[in-house]
């Protein structure tokens, strides 16, 4: 089970309407509308901060070797 980062609903990767890869991670969407919203502002949705203000400073450039 994956979570639509835009509307926060659960989506099944196998049945999802749309998906995209951002920063090396796959994101799944319930609809094309959410997909477009994500693509418009991927950094807004992909942060993963529960109650973040939206903008995170300090580049998170993690490369796990
Ligand atoms: Zn959605």
PDB file of N, CA and C and ligand atoms in Angstrom:
ATOM      1  N   UNK A   1       0.852  -1.203   0.000  1.00  0.00           N
ATOM      2  CA  UNK A   1       0.000   0.000   0.000  1.00  0.00           C
ATOM      3  C   UNK A   1       0.886   1.250   0.000  1.00  0.00           C
ATOM      4  N   UNK A   2       0.511   2.196  -0.801  1.00  0.00           N
ATOM      5  CA  UNK A   2       1.241   3.453  -0.854  1.00  0.00           C
ATOM      6  C   UNK A   2       0.274   4.588  -0.532  1.00  0.00           C
ATOM      7  N   UNK A   3       0.841   5.730  -0.282  1.00  0.00           N
ATOM      8  CA  UNK A   3       0.013   6.884   0.054  1.00  0.00           C
ATOM      9  C   UNK A   3       0.163   7.957  -1.005  1.00  0.00           C
ATOM     10  N   UNK A   4      -0.953   8.428  -1.468  1.00  0.00           N
ATOM     11  CA  UNK A   4      -0.953   9.561  -2.386  1.00  0.00           C
ATOM     12  C   UNK A   4      -0.435  10.779  -1.623  1.00  0.00           C
ATOM     13  N   UNK A   5       0.714  11.349  -2.042  1.00  0.00           N
ATOM     14  CA  UNK A   5       1.301  12.454  -1.277  1.00  0.00           C
ATOM     15  C   UNK A   5       0.492  13.742  -1.369  1.00  0.00           C
ATOM     16  N   UNK A   6      -0.410  13.809  -2.315  1.00  0.00           N
ATOM     17  CA  UNK A   6      -1.184  15.041  -2.514  1.00  0.00           C
ATOM     18  C   UNK A   6      -2.409  15.050  -1.609  1.00  0.00           C
ATOM     19  N   UNK A   7      -3.223  14.025  -1.684  1.00  0.00           N
ATOM     20  CA  UNK A   7      -4.461  14.007  -0.918  1.00  0.00           C
ATOM     21  C   UNK A   7      -4.393  13.054   0.268  1.00  0.00           C
ATOM     22  N   UNK A   8      -3.270  12.360   0.410  1.00  0.00           N
ATOM     23  CA  UNK A   8      -3.007  11.510   1.574  1.00  0.00           C
ATOM     24  C   UNK A   8      -3.878  10.255   1.650  1.00  0.00           C
ATOM     25  N   UNK A   9      -4.567   9.937   0.604  1.00  0.00           N
ATOM     26  CA  UNK A   9      -5.344   8.707   0.642  1.00  0.00           C
ATOM     27  C   UNK A   9      -4.482   7.522   0.231  1.00  0.00           C
ATOM     28  N   UNK A  10      -4.909   6.356   0.651  1.00  0.00           N
ATOM     29  CA  UNK A  10      -4.165   5.147   0.306  1.00  0.00           C
ATOM     30  C   UNK A  10      -4.440   4.744  -1.130  1.00  0.00           C
ATOM     31  N   UNK A  11      -3.387   4.348  -1.792  1.00  0.00           N
ATOM     32  CA  UNK A  11      -3.531   3.858  -3.154  1.00  0.00           C
ATOM     33  C   UNK A  11      -2.781   2.541  -3.276  1.00  0.00           C
ATOM     34  N   UNK A  12      -3.265   1.689  -4.130  1.00  0.00           N
ATOM     35  CA  UNK A  12      -2.572   0.439  -4.392  1.00  0.00           C
ATOM     36  C   UNK A  12      -1.692   0.613  -5.622  1.00  0.00           C
ATOM     37  N   UNK A  13      -0.389   0.448  -5.436  1.00  0.00           N
ATOM     38  CA  UNK A  13       0.537   0.648  -6.557  1.00  0.00           C
ATOM     39  C   UNK A  13       0.151  -0.124  -7.808  1.00  0.00           C
ATOM     40  N   UNK A  14      -0.417  -1.288  -7.642  1.00  0.00           N
ATOM     41  CA  UNK A  14      -0.781  -2.108  -8.798  1.00  0.00           C
ATOM     42  C   UNK A  14      -1.971  -1.537  -9.555  1.00  0.00           C
ATOM     43  N   UNK A  15      -2.774  -0.756  -8.859  1.00  0.00           N
ATOM     44  CA  UNK A  15      -4.001  -0.256  -9.475  1.00  0.00           C
ATOM     45  C   UNK A  15      -4.028   1.262  -9.628  1.00  0.00           C
ATOM     46  N   UNK A  16      -2.918   1.879  -9.291  1.00  0.00           N
ATOM     47  CA  UNK A  16      -2.932   3.333  -9.264  1.00  0.00           C
ATOM     48  C   UNK A  16      -3.146   3.930 -10.651  1.00  0.00           C
ATOM     49  N   UNK A  17      -3.766   5.084 -10.658  1.00  0.00           N
ATOM     50  CA  UNK A  17      -4.064   5.757 -11.919  1.00  0.00           C
ATOM     51  C   UNK A  17      -2.826   6.406 -12.505  1.00  0.00           C
ATOM     52  N   UNK A  18      -1.939   6.820 -11.612  1.00  0.00           N
ATOM     53  CA  UNK A  18      -0.749   7.513 -12.078  1.00  0.00           C
ATOM     54  C   UNK A  18       0.365   7.351 -11.065  1.00  0.00           C
ATOM     55  N   UNK A  19       1.578   7.413 -11.542  1.00  0.00           N
ATOM     56  CA  UNK A  19       2.724   7.343 -10.645  1.00  0.00           C
ATOM     57  C   UNK A  19       3.859   8.138 -11.257  1.00  0.00           C
ATOM     58  N   UNK A  20       4.771   8.537 -10.407  1.00  0.00           N
ATOM     59  CA  UNK A  20       5.918   9.276 -10.898  1.00  0.00           C
ATOM     60  C   UNK A  20       7.097   9.029  -9.971  1.00  0.00           C
ATOM     61  N   UNK A  21       8.276   9.230 -10.506  1.00  0.00           N
ATOM     62  CA  UNK A  21       9.469   9.083  -9.681  1.00  0.00           C
ATOM     63  C   UNK A  21      10.050  10.454  -9.431  1.00  0.00           C
ATOM     64  N   UNK A  22      10.360  10.705  -8.171  1.00  0.00           N
ATOM     65  CA  UNK A  22      10.945  11.989  -7.802  1.00  0.00           C
ATOM     66  C   UNK A  22      12.002  11.743  -6.743  1.00  0.00           C
ATOM     67  N   UNK A  23      13.182  12.302  -6.965  1.00  0.00           N
ATOM     68  CA  UNK A  23      14.293  12.163  -6.023  1.00  0.00           C
ATOM     69  C   UNK A  23      14.562  10.695  -5.697  1.00  0.00           C
ATOM     70  N   UNK A  24      14.418   9.864  -6.691  1.00  0.00           N
ATOM     71  CA  UNK A  24      14.749   8.469  -6.516  1.00  0.00           C
ATOM     72  C   UNK A  24      13.683   7.638  -5.828  1.00  0.00           C
ATOM     73  N   UNK A  25      12.523   8.236  -5.602  1.00  0.00           N
ATOM     74  CA  UNK A  25      11.452   7.506  -4.928  1.00  0.00           C
ATOM     75  C   UNK A  25      10.207   7.524  -5.800  1.00  0.00           C
ATOM     76  N   UNK A  26       9.466   6.437  -5.744  1.00  0.00           N
ATOM     77  CA  UNK A  26       8.239   6.371  -6.510  1.00  0.00           C
ATOM     78  C   UNK A  26       7.081   6.924  -5.692  1.00  0.00           C
ATOM     79  N   UNK A  27       6.234   7.680  -6.357  1.00  0.00           N
ATOM     80  CA  UNK A  27       5.031   8.198  -5.720  1.00  0.00           C
ATOM     81  C   UNK A  27       3.831   7.767  -6.542  1.00  0.00           C
ATOM     82  N   UNK A  28       2.787   7.390  -5.836  1.00  0.00           N
ATOM     83  CA  UNK A  28       1.594   6.893  -6.503  1.00  0.00           C
ATOM     84  C   UNK A  28       0.427   7.827  -6.212  1.00  0.00           C
ATOM     85  N   UNK A  29      -0.456   7.940  -7.182  1.00  0.00           N
ATOM     86  CA  UNK A  29      -1.558   8.900  -7.076  1.00  0.00           C
ATOM     87  C   UNK A  29      -2.891   8.229  -7.360  1.00  0.00           C
ATOM     88  N   UNK A  30      -3.914   8.770  -6.721  1.00  0.00           N
ATOM     89  CA  UNK A  30      -5.247   8.204  -6.883  1.00  0.00           C
ATOM     90  C   UNK A  30      -5.835   8.616  -8.228  1.00  0.00           C
ATOM     91  N   UNK A  31      -5.342   9.718  -8.753  1.00  0.00           N
ATOM     92  CA  UNK A  31      -5.922  10.234  -9.983  1.00  0.00           C
ATOM     93  C   UNK A  31      -4.903  11.093 -10.723  1.00  0.00           C
ATOM     94  N   UNK A  32      -5.219  11.372 -11.948  1.00  0.00           N
ATOM     95  CA  UNK A  32      -4.342  12.211 -12.764  1.00  0.00           C
ATOM     96  C   UNK A  32      -4.283  13.628 -12.207  1.00  0.00           C
ATOM     97  N   UNK A  33      -5.356  14.041 -11.554  1.00  0.00           N
ATOM     98  CA  UNK A  33      -5.380  15.387 -10.972  1.00  0.00           C
ATOM     99  C   UNK A  33      -4.311  15.522  -9.894  1.00  0.00           C
ATOM    100  N   UNK A  34      -4.200  14.511  -9.038  1.00  0.00           N
ATOM    101  CA  UNK A  34      -3.185  14.554  -7.993  1.00  0.00           C
ATOM    102  C   UNK A  34      -1.791  14.461  -8.608  1.00  0.00           C
ATOM    103  N   UNK A  35      -1.675  13.680  -9.649  1.00  0.00           N
ATOM    104  CA  UNK A  35      -0.408  13.544 -10.350  1.00  0.00           C
ATOM    105  C   UNK A  35       0.068  14.898 -10.871  1.00  0.00           C
ATOM    106  N   UNK A  36      -0.842  15.631 -11.454  1.00  0.00           N
ATOM    107  CA  UNK A  36      -0.487  16.948 -11.991  1.00  0.00           C
ATOM    108  C   UNK A  36      -0.145  17.927 -10.876  1.00  0.00           C
ATOM    109  N   UNK A  37      -0.886  17.833  -9.777  1.00  0.00           N
ATOM    110  CA  UNK A  37      -0.612  18.717  -8.649  1.00  0.00           C
ATOM    111  C   UNK A  37       0.781  18.460  -8.097  1.00  0.00           C
ATOM    112  N   UNK A  38       1.146  17.186  -8.040  1.00  0.00           N
ATOM    113  CA  UNK A  38       2.473  16.828  -7.554  1.00  0.00           C
ATOM    114  C   UNK A  38       3.548  17.343  -8.501  1.00  0.00           C
ATOM    115  N   UNK A  39       3.340  17.144  -9.770  1.00  0.00           N
ATOM    116  CA  UNK A  39       4.339  17.566 -10.747  1.00  0.00           C
ATOM    117  C   UNK A  39       4.520  19.083 -10.772  1.00  0.00           C
ATOM    118  N   UNK A  40       3.467  19.790 -10.400  1.00  0.00           N
ATOM    119  CA  UNK A  40       3.555  21.246 -10.374  1.00  0.00           C
ATOM    120  C   UNK A  40       4.474  21.710  -9.253  1.00  0.00           C
ATOM    121  N   UNK A  41       4.381  21.024  -8.091  1.00  0.00           N
ATOM    122  CA  UNK A  41       5.188  21.411  -6.940  1.00  0.00           C
ATOM    123  C   UNK A  41       5.669  20.175  -6.190  1.00  0.00           C
ATOM    124  N   UNK A  42       6.540  19.411  -6.813  1.00  0.00           N
ATOM    125  CA  UNK A  42       6.946  18.135  -6.198  1.00  0.00           C
ATOM    126  C   UNK A  42       7.598  18.311  -4.833  1.00  0.00           C
ATOM    127  N   UNK A  43       8.373  19.373  -4.681  1.00  0.00           N
ATOM    128  CA  UNK A  43       9.062  19.562  -3.398  1.00  0.00           C
ATOM    129  C   UNK A  43       8.104  19.862  -2.270  1.00  0.00           C
ATOM    130  N   UNK A  44       6.932  20.359  -2.623  1.00  0.00           N
ATOM    131  CA  UNK A  44       5.921  20.665  -1.608  1.00  0.00           C
ATOM    132  C   UNK A  44       5.330  19.385  -1.020  1.00  0.00           C
ATOM    133  N   UNK A  45       5.205  18.363  -1.859  1.00  0.00           N
ATOM    134  CA  UNK A  45       4.536  17.144  -1.427  1.00  0.00           C
ATOM    135  C   UNK A  45       5.501  16.037  -1.025  1.00  0.00           C
ATOM    136  N   UNK A  46       6.698  16.076  -1.588  1.00  0.00           N
ATOM    137  CA  UNK A  46       7.616  14.959  -1.397  1.00  0.00           C
ATOM    138  C   UNK A  46       8.434  15.064  -0.125  1.00  0.00           C
ATOM    139  N   UNK A  47       8.336  16.186   0.573  1.00  0.00           N
ATOM    140  CA  UNK A  47       9.172  16.395   1.750  1.00  0.00           C
ATOM    141  C   UNK A  47       8.976  15.338   2.808  1.00  0.00           C
ATOM    142  N   UNK A  48       7.750  14.954   3.022  1.00  0.00           N
ATOM    143  CA  UNK A  48       7.470  13.943   4.023  1.00  0.00           C
ATOM    144  C   UNK A  48       7.338  14.518   5.426  1.00  0.00           C
ATOM    145  N   UNK A  49       7.458  15.838   5.550  1.00  0.00           N
ATOM    146  CA  UNK A  49       7.298  16.464   6.859  1.00  0.00           C
ATOM    147  C   UNK A  49       5.813  16.509   7.215  1.00  0.00           C
ATOM    148  N   UNK A  50       5.443  15.959   8.363  1.00  0.00           N
ATOM    149  CA  UNK A  50       4.022  15.878   8.729  1.00  0.00           C
ATOM    150  C   UNK A  50       3.367  17.250   8.841  1.00  0.00           C
ATOM    151  N   UNK A  51       4.045  18.161   9.518  1.00  0.00           N
ATOM    152  CA  UNK A  51       3.458  19.484   9.692  1.00  0.00           C
ATOM    153  C   UNK A  51       4.480  20.561   9.333  1.00  0.00           C
ATOM    154  N   UNK A  52       5.221  20.300   8.301  1.00  0.00           N
ATOM    155  CA  UNK A  52       6.236  21.259   7.910  1.00  0.00           C
ATOM    156  C   UNK A  52       5.598  22.473   7.266  1.00  0.00           C
ATOM    157  N   UNK A  53       6.308  23.569   7.304  1.00  0.00           N
ATOM    158  CA  UNK A  53       5.785  24.770   6.683  1.00  0.00           C
ATOM    159  C   UNK A  53       5.805  24.670   5.175  1.00  0.00           C
ATOM    160  N   UNK A  54       6.471  23.682   4.668  1.00  0.00           N
ATOM    161  CA  UNK A  54       6.521  23.522   3.229  1.00  0.00           C
ATOM    162  C   UNK A  54       7.937  23.620   2.713  1.00  0.00           C
ATOM    163  N   UNK A  55       8.629  24.644   3.156  1.00  0.00           N
ATOM    164  CA  UNK A  55       9.985  24.832   2.663  1.00  0.00           C
ATOM    165  C   UNK A  55      11.010  24.283   3.648  1.00  0.00           C
ATOM    166  N   UNK A  56      11.802  23.372   3.197  1.00  0.00           N
ATOM    167  CA  UNK A  56      12.861  22.843   4.029  1.00  0.00           C
ATOM    168  C   UNK A  56      14.194  23.285   3.465  1.00  0.00           C
ATOM    169  N   UNK A  57      14.939  23.968   4.287  1.00  0.00           N
ATOM    170  CA  UNK A  57      16.251  24.406   3.855  1.00  0.00           C
ATOM    171  C   UNK A  57      17.296  23.361   4.235  1.00  0.00           C
ATOM    172  N   UNK A  58      18.427  23.475   3.606  1.00  0.00           N
ATOM    173  CA  UNK A  58      19.453  22.490   3.856  1.00  0.00           C
ATOM    174  C   UNK A  58      19.241  21.308   2.940  1.00  0.00           C
ATOM    175  N   UNK A  59      20.051  21.228   1.925  1.00  0.00           N
ATOM    176  CA  UNK A  59      19.834  20.184   0.932  1.00  0.00           C
ATOM    177  C   UNK A  59      19.966  18.803   1.516  1.00  0.00           C
ATOM    178  N   UNK A  60      18.965  18.012   1.323  1.00  0.00           N
ATOM    179  CA  UNK A  60      19.040  16.638   1.782  1.00  0.00           C
ATOM    180  C   UNK A  60      19.607  15.786   0.661  1.00  0.00           C
ATOM    181  N   UNK A  61      20.868  15.641   0.685  1.00  0.00           N
ATOM    182  CA  UNK A  61      21.530  14.923  -0.395  1.00  0.00           C
ATOM    183  C   UNK A  61      22.127  13.644   0.153  1.00  0.00           C
ATOM    184  N   UNK A  62      21.290  12.702   0.360  1.00  0.00           N
ATOM    185  CA  UNK A  62      21.748  11.473   0.995  1.00  0.00           C
ATOM    186  C   UNK A  62      22.044  10.399  -0.064  1.00  0.00           C
ATOM    187  N   UNK A  63      23.216   9.880   0.078  1.00  0.00           N
ATOM    188  CA  UNK A  63      23.555   8.771  -0.797  1.00  0.00           C
ATOM    189  C   UNK A  63      24.027   7.604   0.051  1.00  0.00           C
ATOM    190  N   UNK A  64      23.163   6.703   0.272  1.00  0.00           N
ATOM    191  CA  UNK A  64      23.553   5.553   1.075  1.00  0.00           C
ATOM    192  C   UNK A  64      24.361   4.550   0.267  1.00  0.00           C
ATOM    193  N   UNK A  65      25.554   4.403   0.633  1.00  0.00           N
ATOM    194  CA  UNK A  65      26.370   3.430  -0.091  1.00  0.00           C
ATOM    195  C   UNK A  65      26.321   2.068   0.565  1.00  0.00           C
TER     196      UNK A  65
HETATM  197 ZN1  LIG B   1      -5.113  11.846  -4.685  1.00  0.00          ZN
END
